[in-house]
PDB file of C-alpha atoms in Angstrom:
ATOM      1  CA  UNK A   7      42.453   3.330 -23.743  1.00  0.00           C
ATOM      2  CA  UNK A   8      40.438   6.528 -24.013  1.00  0.00           C
ATOM      3  CA  UNK A   9      38.334   5.409 -21.049  1.00  0.00           C
ATOM      4  CA  UNK A  10      41.455   4.803 -18.977  1.00  0.00           C
ATOM      5  CA  UNK A  11      42.942   8.204 -19.856  1.00  0.00           C
ATOM      6  CA  UNK A  12      39.669   9.992 -19.054  1.00  0.00           C
ATOM      7  CA  UNK A  13      39.289   8.167 -15.729  1.00  0.00           C
ATOM      8  CA  UNK A  14      42.878   8.905 -14.739  1.00  0.00           C
ATOM      9  CA  UNK A  15      42.506  12.554 -15.750  1.00  0.00           C
ATOM     10  CA  UNK A  16      39.519  12.838 -13.394  1.00  0.00           C
ATOM     11  CA  UNK A  17      41.513  11.141 -10.632  1.00  0.00           C
ATOM     12  CA  UNK A  18      44.479  13.482 -11.120  1.00  0.00           C
ATOM     13  CA  UNK A  19      42.211  16.542 -11.003  1.00  0.00           C
ATOM     14  CA  UNK A  20      40.805  15.205  -7.727  1.00  0.00           C
ATOM     15  CA  UNK A  21      44.346  14.647  -6.418  1.00  0.00           C
ATOM     16  CA  UNK A  22      45.333  18.229  -7.338  1.00  0.00           C
ATOM     17  CA  UNK A  23      42.257  19.543  -5.527  1.00  0.00           C
ATOM     18  CA  UNK A  24      43.042  17.503  -2.415  1.00  0.00           C
ATOM     19  CA  UNK A  25      46.686  18.609  -2.471  1.00  0.00           C
ATOM     20  CA  UNK A  26      45.639  22.267  -2.694  1.00  0.00           C
ATOM     21  CA  UNK A  27      43.259  21.730   0.232  1.00  0.00           C
ATOM     22  CA  UNK A  28      45.992  19.968   2.231  1.00  0.00           C
ATOM     23  CA  UNK A  29      48.464  22.784   1.572  1.00  0.00           C
ATOM     24  CA  UNK A  30      45.907  25.390   2.646  1.00  0.00           C
ATOM     25  CA  UNK A  31      44.287  23.780   5.673  1.00  0.00           C
ATOM     26  CA  UNK A  32      46.711  21.186   7.039  1.00  0.00           C
ATOM     27  CA  UNK A  33      49.121  23.473   8.863  1.00  0.00           C
ATOM     28  CA  UNK A  34      50.164  21.964  12.181  1.00  0.00           C
ATOM     29  CA  UNK A  35      52.888  19.322  12.347  1.00  0.00           C
ATOM     30  CA  UNK A  36      50.496  16.996  14.141  1.00  0.00           C
ATOM     31  CA  UNK A  37      47.925  17.293  11.334  1.00  0.00           C
ATOM     32  CA  UNK A  38      50.611  16.723   8.706  1.00  0.00           C
ATOM     33  CA  UNK A  39      51.814  13.578  10.477  1.00  0.00           C
ATOM     34  CA  UNK A  40      48.220  12.341  10.680  1.00  0.00           C
ATOM     35  CA  UNK A  41      47.724  12.887   6.937  1.00  0.00           C
ATOM     36  CA  UNK A  42      50.994  11.142   6.087  1.00  0.00           C
ATOM     37  CA  UNK A  43      49.713   8.167   8.083  1.00  0.00           C
ATOM     38  CA  UNK A  44      46.129   8.255   6.821  1.00  0.00           C
ATOM     39  CA  UNK A  45      47.063   8.395   3.124  1.00  0.00           C
ATOM     40  CA  UNK A  46      48.954   5.053   2.977  1.00  0.00           C
ATOM     41  CA  UNK A  47      46.285   3.408   5.153  1.00  0.00           C
ATOM     42  CA  UNK A  48      43.679   4.352   2.535  1.00  0.00           C
ATOM     43  CA  UNK A  49      45.871   2.801  -0.176  1.00  0.00           C
ATOM     44  CA  UNK A  50      46.326  -0.365   1.879  1.00  0.00           C
ATOM     45  CA  UNK A  51      42.560  -0.555   2.453  1.00  0.00           C
ATOM     46  CA  UNK A  52      41.928  -0.410  -1.295  1.00  0.00           C
ATOM     47  CA  UNK A  53      44.695  -2.953  -1.882  1.00  0.00           C
ATOM     48  CA  UNK A  54      43.143  -5.490   0.509  1.00  0.00           C
ATOM     49  CA  UNK A  55      39.476  -4.586  -0.026  1.00  0.00           C
ATOM     50  CA  UNK A  56      38.667  -7.543  -2.286  1.00  0.00           C
ATOM     51  CA  UNK A  57      40.359  -9.931   0.123  1.00  0.00           C
ATOM     52  CA  UNK A  58      38.361  -8.500   3.034  1.00  0.00           C
ATOM     53  CA  UNK A  59      35.146  -8.841   1.031  1.00  0.00           C
ATOM     54  CA  UNK A  60      35.826 -12.493   0.195  1.00  0.00           C
ATOM     55  CA  UNK A  61      36.987 -13.205   3.736  1.00  0.00           C
ATOM     56  CA  UNK A  62      33.866 -11.723   5.340  1.00  0.00           C
ATOM     57  CA  UNK A  63      31.116 -12.494   2.835  1.00  0.00           C
ATOM     58  CA  UNK A  64      32.015 -15.323   0.431  1.00  0.00           C
ATOM     59  CA  UNK A  65      34.347 -17.525   2.479  1.00  0.00           C
ATOM     60  CA  UNK A  66      36.843 -17.488  -0.400  1.00  0.00           C
ATOM     61  CA  UNK A  67      39.444 -15.282   1.265  1.00  0.00           C
ATOM     62  CA  UNK A  68      42.181 -17.927   1.361  1.00  0.00           C
ATOM     63  CA  UNK A  69      41.604 -18.861  -2.275  1.00  0.00           C
ATOM     64  CA  UNK A  70      41.719 -15.191  -3.276  1.00  0.00           C
ATOM     65  CA  UNK A  71      45.076 -14.722  -1.547  1.00  0.00           C
ATOM     66  CA  UNK A  72      46.400 -17.749  -3.413  1.00  0.00           C
ATOM     67  CA  UNK A  73      45.446 -16.088  -6.696  1.00  0.00           C
ATOM     68  CA  UNK A  74      46.835 -12.687  -5.651  1.00  0.00           C
ATOM     69  CA  UNK A  75      50.409 -13.198  -4.392  1.00  0.00           C
ATOM     70  CA  UNK A  76      51.107  -9.469  -3.944  1.00  0.00           C
ATOM     71  CA  UNK A  77      48.777  -9.575  -0.941  1.00  0.00           C
ATOM     72  CA  UNK A  78      51.320 -11.832   0.756  1.00  0.00           C
ATOM     73  CA  UNK A  79      54.627 -10.259  -0.239  1.00  0.00           C
ATOM     74  CA  UNK A  80      55.610  -6.950  -1.913  1.00  0.00           C
ATOM     75  CA  UNK A  81      56.365  -8.481  -5.282  1.00  0.00           C
ATOM     76  CA  UNK A  82      55.751  -5.365  -7.398  1.00  0.00           C
ATOM     77  CA  UNK A  83      57.440  -1.950  -7.146  1.00  0.00           C
ATOM     78  CA  UNK A  84      54.236  -0.171  -6.064  1.00  0.00           C
ATOM     79  CA  UNK A  85      53.765  -2.697  -3.252  1.00  0.00           C
ATOM     80  CA  UNK A  86      57.107  -1.610  -1.819  1.00  0.00           C
ATOM     81  CA  UNK A  87      56.224   2.077  -2.291  1.00  0.00           C
ATOM     82  CA  UNK A  88      52.930   1.514  -0.456  1.00  0.00           C
ATOM     83  CA  UNK A  89      54.540  -0.090   2.605  1.00  0.00           C
ATOM     84  CA  UNK A  90      57.401   2.416   2.633  1.00  0.00           C
ATOM     85  CA  UNK A  91      54.813   5.216   2.618  1.00  0.00           C
ATOM     86  CA  UNK A  92      53.304   3.695   5.758  1.00  0.00           C
ATOM     87  CA  UNK A  93      56.726   3.448   7.425  1.00  0.00           C
ATOM     88  CA  UNK A  94      57.449   7.057   6.431  1.00  0.00           C
ATOM     89  CA  UNK A  95      54.132   8.129   7.931  1.00  0.00           C
ATOM     90  CA  UNK A  96      55.142   6.583  11.266  1.00  0.00           C
ATOM     91  CA  UNK A  97      58.278   8.735  11.498  1.00  0.00           C
ATOM     92  CA  UNK A  98      57.806  11.714  13.772  1.00  0.00           C
ATOM     93  CA  UNK A  99      61.087  13.256  12.658  1.00  0.00           C
ATOM     94  CA  UNK A 100      60.961  13.358   8.875  1.00  0.00           C
ATOM     95  CA  UNK A 101      64.319  15.119   8.754  1.00  0.00           C
ATOM     96  CA  UNK A 102      66.255  12.055   9.971  1.00  0.00           C
ATOM     97  CA  UNK A 103      68.634  10.305   7.566  1.00  0.00           C
ATOM     98  CA  UNK A 104      66.435   7.243   7.112  1.00  0.00           C
ATOM     99  CA  UNK A 105      63.288   9.346   6.696  1.00  0.00           C
ATOM    100  CA  UNK A 106      65.117  11.431   4.072  1.00  0.00           C
ATOM    101  CA  UNK A 107      66.117   8.239   2.268  1.00  0.00           C
ATOM    102  CA  UNK A 108      62.474   7.174   2.280  1.00  0.00           C
ATOM    103  CA  UNK A 109      61.244  10.567   1.077  1.00  0.00           C
ATOM    104  CA  UNK A 110      63.693  10.516  -1.849  1.00  0.00           C
ATOM    105  CA  UNK A 111      62.675   6.961  -2.721  1.00  0.00           C
ATOM    106  CA  UNK A 112      58.951   7.630  -2.340  1.00  0.00           C
ATOM    107  CA  UNK A 113      58.948  10.725  -4.509  1.00  0.00           C
ATOM    108  CA  UNK A 114      61.494  10.004  -7.228  1.00  0.00           C
ATOM    109  CA  UNK A 115      60.663   6.321  -7.593  1.00  0.00           C
ATOM    110  CA  UNK A 116      57.060   6.426  -6.446  1.00  0.00           C
ATOM    111  CA  UNK A 117      55.856   9.113  -8.817  1.00  0.00           C
ATOM    112  CA  UNK A 118      57.016   7.097 -11.829  1.00  0.00           C
ATOM    113  CA  UNK A 119      55.709   3.736 -10.621  1.00  0.00           C
ATOM    114  CA  UNK A 120      52.308   5.131  -9.596  1.00  0.00           C
ATOM    115  CA  UNK A 121      51.793   6.945 -12.907  1.00  0.00           C
ATOM    116  CA  UNK A 122      52.768   3.780 -14.784  1.00  0.00           C
ATOM    117  CA  UNK A 123      50.336   1.851 -12.583  1.00  0.00           C
ATOM    118  CA  UNK A 124      47.571   4.301 -13.497  1.00  0.00           C
ATOM    119  CA  UNK A 125      48.138   4.881 -17.207  1.00  0.00           C
ATOM    120  CA  UNK A 126      49.590   1.479 -18.152  1.00  0.00           C
ATOM    121  CA  UNK A 127      47.522  -0.523 -15.702  1.00  0.00           C
ATOM    122  CA  UNK A 128      48.000  -4.223 -16.417  1.00  0.00           C
ATOM    123  CA  UNK A 129      44.588  -5.177 -15.009  1.00  0.00           C
ATOM    124  CA  UNK A 130      42.854  -2.708 -17.339  1.00  0.00           C
ATOM    125  CA  UNK A 131      44.936  -3.800 -20.336  1.00  0.00           C
ATOM    126  CA  UNK A 132      43.911  -7.431 -19.711  1.00  0.00           C
ATOM    127  CA  UNK A 133      40.284  -6.486 -19.006  1.00  0.00           C
ATOM    128  CA  UNK A 134      39.541  -3.005 -20.433  1.00  0.00           C
ATOM    129  CA  UNK A 135      36.494  -2.085 -18.379  1.00  0.00           C
ATOM    130  CA  UNK A 136      35.817   0.000 -15.293  1.00  0.00           C
ATOM    131  CA  UNK A 137      32.773  -2.069 -14.355  1.00  0.00           C
ATOM    132  CA  UNK A 138      35.083  -4.744 -12.896  1.00  0.00           C
ATOM    133  CA  UNK A 139      35.898  -3.742  -9.316  1.00  0.00           C
ATOM    134  CA  UNK A 140      39.302  -5.445  -9.428  1.00  0.00           C
ATOM    135  CA  UNK A 141      40.334  -3.216 -12.336  1.00  0.00           C
ATOM    136  CA  UNK A 142      38.927   0.013 -10.870  1.00  0.00           C
ATOM    137  CA  UNK A 143      40.373  -0.775  -7.435  1.00  0.00           C
ATOM    138  CA  UNK A 144      43.840  -1.222  -8.905  1.00  0.00           C
ATOM    139  CA  UNK A 145      43.761   2.147 -10.671  1.00  0.00           C
ATOM    140  CA  UNK A 146      42.309   4.004  -7.679  1.00  0.00           C
ATOM    141  CA  UNK A 147      44.836   2.432  -5.298  1.00  0.00           C
ATOM    142  CA  UNK A 148      47.662   3.751  -7.486  1.00  0.00           C
ATOM    143  CA  UNK A 149      45.977   7.179  -7.501  1.00  0.00           C
ATOM    144  CA  UNK A 150      45.769   7.298  -3.694  1.00  0.00           C
ATOM    145  CA  UNK A 151      49.435   6.304  -3.582  1.00  0.00           C
ATOM    146  CA  UNK A 152      50.260   9.132  -6.010  1.00  0.00           C
ATOM    147  CA  UNK A 153      48.511  11.553  -3.644  1.00  0.00           C
ATOM    148  CA  UNK A 154      50.644  10.190  -0.799  1.00  0.00           C
ATOM    149  CA  UNK A 155      53.850  10.655  -2.803  1.00  0.00           C
ATOM    150  CA  UNK A 156      52.973  14.218  -3.813  1.00  0.00           C
ATOM    151  CA  UNK A 157      52.402  15.234  -0.188  1.00  0.00           C
ATOM    152  CA  UNK A 158      56.189  15.190   0.219  1.00  0.00           C
ATOM    153  CA  UNK A 159      56.909  18.251  -1.983  1.00  0.00           C
ATOM    154  CA  UNK A 160      53.625  19.919  -0.976  1.00  0.00           C
ATOM    155  CA  UNK A 161      54.769  19.989   2.650  1.00  0.00           C
ATOM    156  CA  UNK A 162      58.300  21.068   1.742  1.00  0.00           C
ATOM    157  CA  UNK A 163      60.003  17.756   2.488  1.00  0.00           C
ATOM    158  CA  UNK A 164      61.611  17.358  -0.932  1.00  0.00           C
ATOM    159  CA  UNK A 165      65.027  19.021  -0.970  1.00  0.00           C
ATOM    160  CA  UNK A 166      67.063  18.530  -4.166  1.00  0.00           C
ATOM    161  CA  UNK A 167      70.690  17.609  -3.510  1.00  0.00           C
ATOM    162  CA  UNK A 168      72.451  15.806  -6.353  1.00  0.00           C
ATOM    163  CA  UNK A 169      74.811  13.567  -4.404  1.00  0.00           C
ATOM    164  CA  UNK A 170      72.263  12.691  -1.699  1.00  0.00           C
ATOM    165  CA  UNK A 171      69.478  12.069  -4.235  1.00  0.00           C
ATOM    166  CA  UNK A 172      71.714   9.922  -6.436  1.00  0.00           C
ATOM    167  CA  UNK A 173      73.084   7.954  -3.471  1.00  0.00           C
ATOM    168  CA  UNK A 174      69.601   7.300  -2.137  1.00  0.00           C
ATOM    169  CA  UNK A 175      68.324   6.133  -5.525  1.00  0.00           C
ATOM    170  CA  UNK A 176      71.239   3.720  -5.920  1.00  0.00           C
ATOM    171  CA  UNK A 177      70.439   2.337  -2.451  1.00  0.00           C
ATOM    172  CA  UNK A 178      66.748   2.130  -3.391  1.00  0.00           C
ATOM    173  CA  UNK A 179      67.427   0.285  -6.661  1.00  0.00           C
ATOM    174  CA  UNK A 180      69.646  -2.236  -4.869  1.00  0.00           C
ATOM    175  CA  UNK A 181      67.074  -2.670  -2.078  1.00  0.00           C
ATOM    176  CA  UNK A 182      64.332  -3.343  -4.648  1.00  0.00           C
ATOM    177  CA  UNK A 183      66.532  -6.002  -6.232  1.00  0.00           C
ATOM    178  CA  UNK A 184      67.109  -7.688  -2.866  1.00  0.00           C
ATOM    179  CA  UNK A 185      63.355  -7.607  -2.139  1.00  0.00           C
ATOM    180  CA  UNK A 186      62.652  -9.164  -5.535  1.00  0.00           C
ATOM    181  CA  UNK A 187      65.211 -11.917  -4.983  1.00  0.00           C
ATOM    182  CA  UNK A 188      63.743 -12.622  -1.538  1.00  0.00           C
ATOM    183  CA  UNK A 189      60.144 -12.831  -2.813  1.00  0.00           C
ATOM    184  CA  UNK A 190      61.096 -15.126  -5.716  1.00  0.00           C
ATOM    185  CA  UNK A 191      63.095 -17.335  -3.335  1.00  0.00           C
ATOM    186  CA  UNK A 192      60.172 -17.605  -0.912  1.00  0.00           C
ATOM    187  CA  UNK A 193      57.721 -18.659  -3.626  1.00  0.00           C
ATOM    188  CA  UNK A 194      60.270 -21.048  -5.133  1.00  0.00           C
ATOM    189  CA  UNK A 195      61.068 -22.661  -1.768  1.00  0.00           C
ATOM    190  CA  UNK A 196      57.535 -22.818  -0.354  1.00  0.00           C
ATOM    191  CA  UNK A 197      55.513 -23.428  -3.529  1.00  0.00           C
ATOM    192  CA  UNK A 198      57.462 -24.228  -6.691  1.00  0.00           C
ATOM    193  CA  UNK A 199      59.912 -22.829  -9.214  1.00  0.00           C
ATOM    194  CA  UNK A 200      56.998 -22.497 -11.636  1.00  0.00           C
ATOM    195  CA  UNK A 201      55.130 -20.308  -9.152  1.00  0.00           C
ATOM    196  CA  UNK A 202      58.203 -18.129  -8.663  1.00  0.00           C
ATOM    197  CA  UNK A 203      58.459 -17.790 -12.448  1.00  0.00           C
ATOM    198  CA  UNK A 204      54.805 -16.715 -12.648  1.00  0.00           C
ATOM    199  CA  UNK A 205      55.194 -14.268  -9.754  1.00  0.00           C
ATOM    200  CA  UNK A 206      58.415 -12.857 -11.251  1.00  0.00           C
ATOM    201  CA  UNK A 207      58.939 -10.373  -8.431  1.00  0.00           C
ATOM    202  CA  UNK A 208      60.499  -7.086  -9.633  1.00  0.00           C
ATOM    203  CA  UNK A 209      60.752  -8.652 -13.121  1.00  0.00           C
ATOM    204  CA  UNK A 210      64.026 -10.335 -12.167  1.00  0.00           C
ATOM    205  CA  UNK A 211      63.356 -13.770 -13.667  1.00  0.00           C
ATOM    206  CA  UNK A 212      61.975 -12.637 -17.019  1.00  0.00           C
ATOM    207  CA  UNK A 213      60.901  -9.503 -18.834  1.00  0.00           C
ATOM    208  CA  UNK A 214      57.301  -8.296 -18.366  1.00  0.00           C
ATOM    209  CA  UNK A 215      57.269  -7.194 -22.022  1.00  0.00           C
ATOM    210  CA  UNK A 216      56.685  -9.646 -24.846  1.00  0.00           C
ATOM    211  CA  UNK A 217      59.329  -9.435 -27.541  1.00  0.00           C
ATOM    212  CA  UNK A 218      61.846  -7.742 -25.210  1.00  0.00           C
ATOM    213  CA  UNK A 219      63.372 -10.667 -23.288  1.00  0.00           C
ATOM    214  CA  UNK A 220      66.465  -8.642 -22.321  1.00  0.00           C
ATOM    215  CA  UNK A 221      64.402  -6.041 -20.437  1.00  0.00           C
ATOM    216  CA  UNK A 222      64.712  -7.568 -16.986  1.00  0.00           C
ATOM    217  CA  UNK A 223      65.316  -5.763 -13.694  1.00  0.00           C
ATOM    218  CA  UNK A 224      69.082  -5.142 -14.088  1.00  0.00           C
ATOM    219  CA  UNK A 225      68.535  -3.381 -17.426  1.00  0.00           C
ATOM    220  CA  UNK A 226      65.449  -1.519 -16.186  1.00  0.00           C
ATOM    221  CA  UNK A 227      67.394  -0.406 -13.085  1.00  0.00           C
ATOM    222  CA  UNK A 228      70.379   0.763 -15.154  1.00  0.00           C
ATOM    223  CA  UNK A 229      68.126   2.800 -17.458  1.00  0.00           C
ATOM    224  CA  UNK A 230      66.324   4.252 -14.418  1.00  0.00           C
ATOM    225  CA  UNK A 231      69.614   5.341 -12.816  1.00  0.00           C
ATOM    226  CA  UNK A 232      70.700   7.061 -16.024  1.00  0.00           C
ATOM    227  CA  UNK A 233      67.364   8.904 -16.107  1.00  0.00           C
ATOM    228  CA  UNK A 234      67.774   9.898 -12.460  1.00  0.00           C
ATOM    229  CA  UNK A 235      71.286  11.146 -13.222  1.00  0.00           C
ATOM    230  CA  UNK A 236      69.840  13.391 -15.940  1.00  0.00           C
ATOM    231  CA  UNK A 237      66.919  14.562 -13.792  1.00  0.00           C
ATOM    232  CA  UNK A 238      69.102  15.343 -10.774  1.00  0.00           C
ATOM    233  CA  UNK A 239      71.622  17.148 -12.977  1.00  0.00           C
ATOM    234  CA  UNK A 240      68.856  19.366 -14.368  1.00  0.00           C
ATOM    235  CA  UNK A 241      67.613  20.051 -10.818  1.00  0.00           C
ATOM    236  CA  UNK A 242      71.182  20.865  -9.743  1.00  0.00           C
ATOM    237  CA  UNK A 243      71.605  23.316 -12.622  1.00  0.00           C
ATOM    238  CA  UNK A 244      68.327  25.041 -11.711  1.00  0.00           C
ATOM    239  CA  UNK A 245      68.891  25.234  -7.951  1.00  0.00           C
ATOM    240  CA  UNK A 246      72.687  25.674  -7.697  1.00  0.00           C
ATOM    241  CA  UNK A 247      74.844  28.598  -8.778  1.00  0.00           C
ATOM    242  CA  UNK A 248      77.437  28.167 -11.494  1.00  0.00           C
ATOM    243  CA  UNK A 249      80.681  26.784 -10.132  1.00  0.00           C
ATOM    244  CA  UNK A 250      78.957  24.903  -7.313  1.00  0.00           C
ATOM    245  CA  UNK A 251      77.108  22.337  -9.418  1.00  0.00           C
ATOM    246  CA  UNK A 252      77.987  18.692  -8.917  1.00  0.00           C
ATOM    247  CA  UNK A 253      80.031  18.339 -12.093  1.00  0.00           C
ATOM    248  CA  UNK A 254      81.995  21.509 -11.288  1.00  0.00           C
ATOM    249  CA  UNK A 255      82.804  20.136  -7.843  1.00  0.00           C
ATOM    250  CA  UNK A 256      83.668  16.722  -9.303  1.00  0.00           C
ATOM    251  CA  UNK A 257      86.057  18.305 -11.851  1.00  0.00           C
ATOM    252  CA  UNK A 258      87.618  20.457  -9.141  1.00  0.00           C
ATOM    253  CA  UNK A 259      88.194  17.408  -6.938  1.00  0.00           C
ATOM    254  CA  UNK A 260      89.678  15.496  -9.900  1.00  0.00           C
ATOM    255  CA  UNK A 261      92.114  18.340 -10.695  1.00  0.00           C
ATOM    256  CA  UNK A 262      93.091  18.565  -7.018  1.00  0.00           C
ATOM    257  CA  UNK A 263      93.843  14.832  -6.882  1.00  0.00           C
ATOM    258  CA  UNK A 264      95.962  15.037 -10.022  1.00  0.00           C
ATOM    259  CA  UNK A 265      97.895  18.019  -8.688  1.00  0.00           C
TER     260      UNK A 265
END
């Protein structure tokens, strides 16, 4: 694991350097939009690079896709973050309601999922070496996605607001569940129930952790929402004056209703 931590530390230092450079030199709105579009495209290129190699040079592209179902559908959380980052990059007006929903989802959900993908990388755990391109590609792809996610606060597009943040995360958690159900249904209907069980999109069918069978998506989502509640409350306390914080307003509304 020391190798993984060292590699990820180097990647994070590179990300910090690139973010500093972006903050300093990417000033125009046009350049910012271009970077928001370029960043997810780089992640997607890494994600599909092995498939492209097999398709162009070995003739085993179709077989590779069959062994890598997340190239077909967004079965894992980071797959959804990656495609949402691309959609967000296409928005010219990043202040619109849907773009704001995406920015909240990308940052608050994406930063956790990308860091987990880097420091608890399943491919590395199963094959602890950086000499295997599949392993290295997976880690680097998560790192490029982390860079994409961190562009949001760097360019001032992250605006803490307890009720909006909490609402958007509830919507995001429900949307992830629907996506997981859809992916599992597709694999079950078109391939087999066994394949759907193996794919286990969003960890809905069974827990990804041995010895913790109860830790499926509903429980993971509930724990995540509690954590977001705590995080957003802390942000609200820091950024909002006393008396105007969400719990003050909620208590005031409750007293008014009772009166």
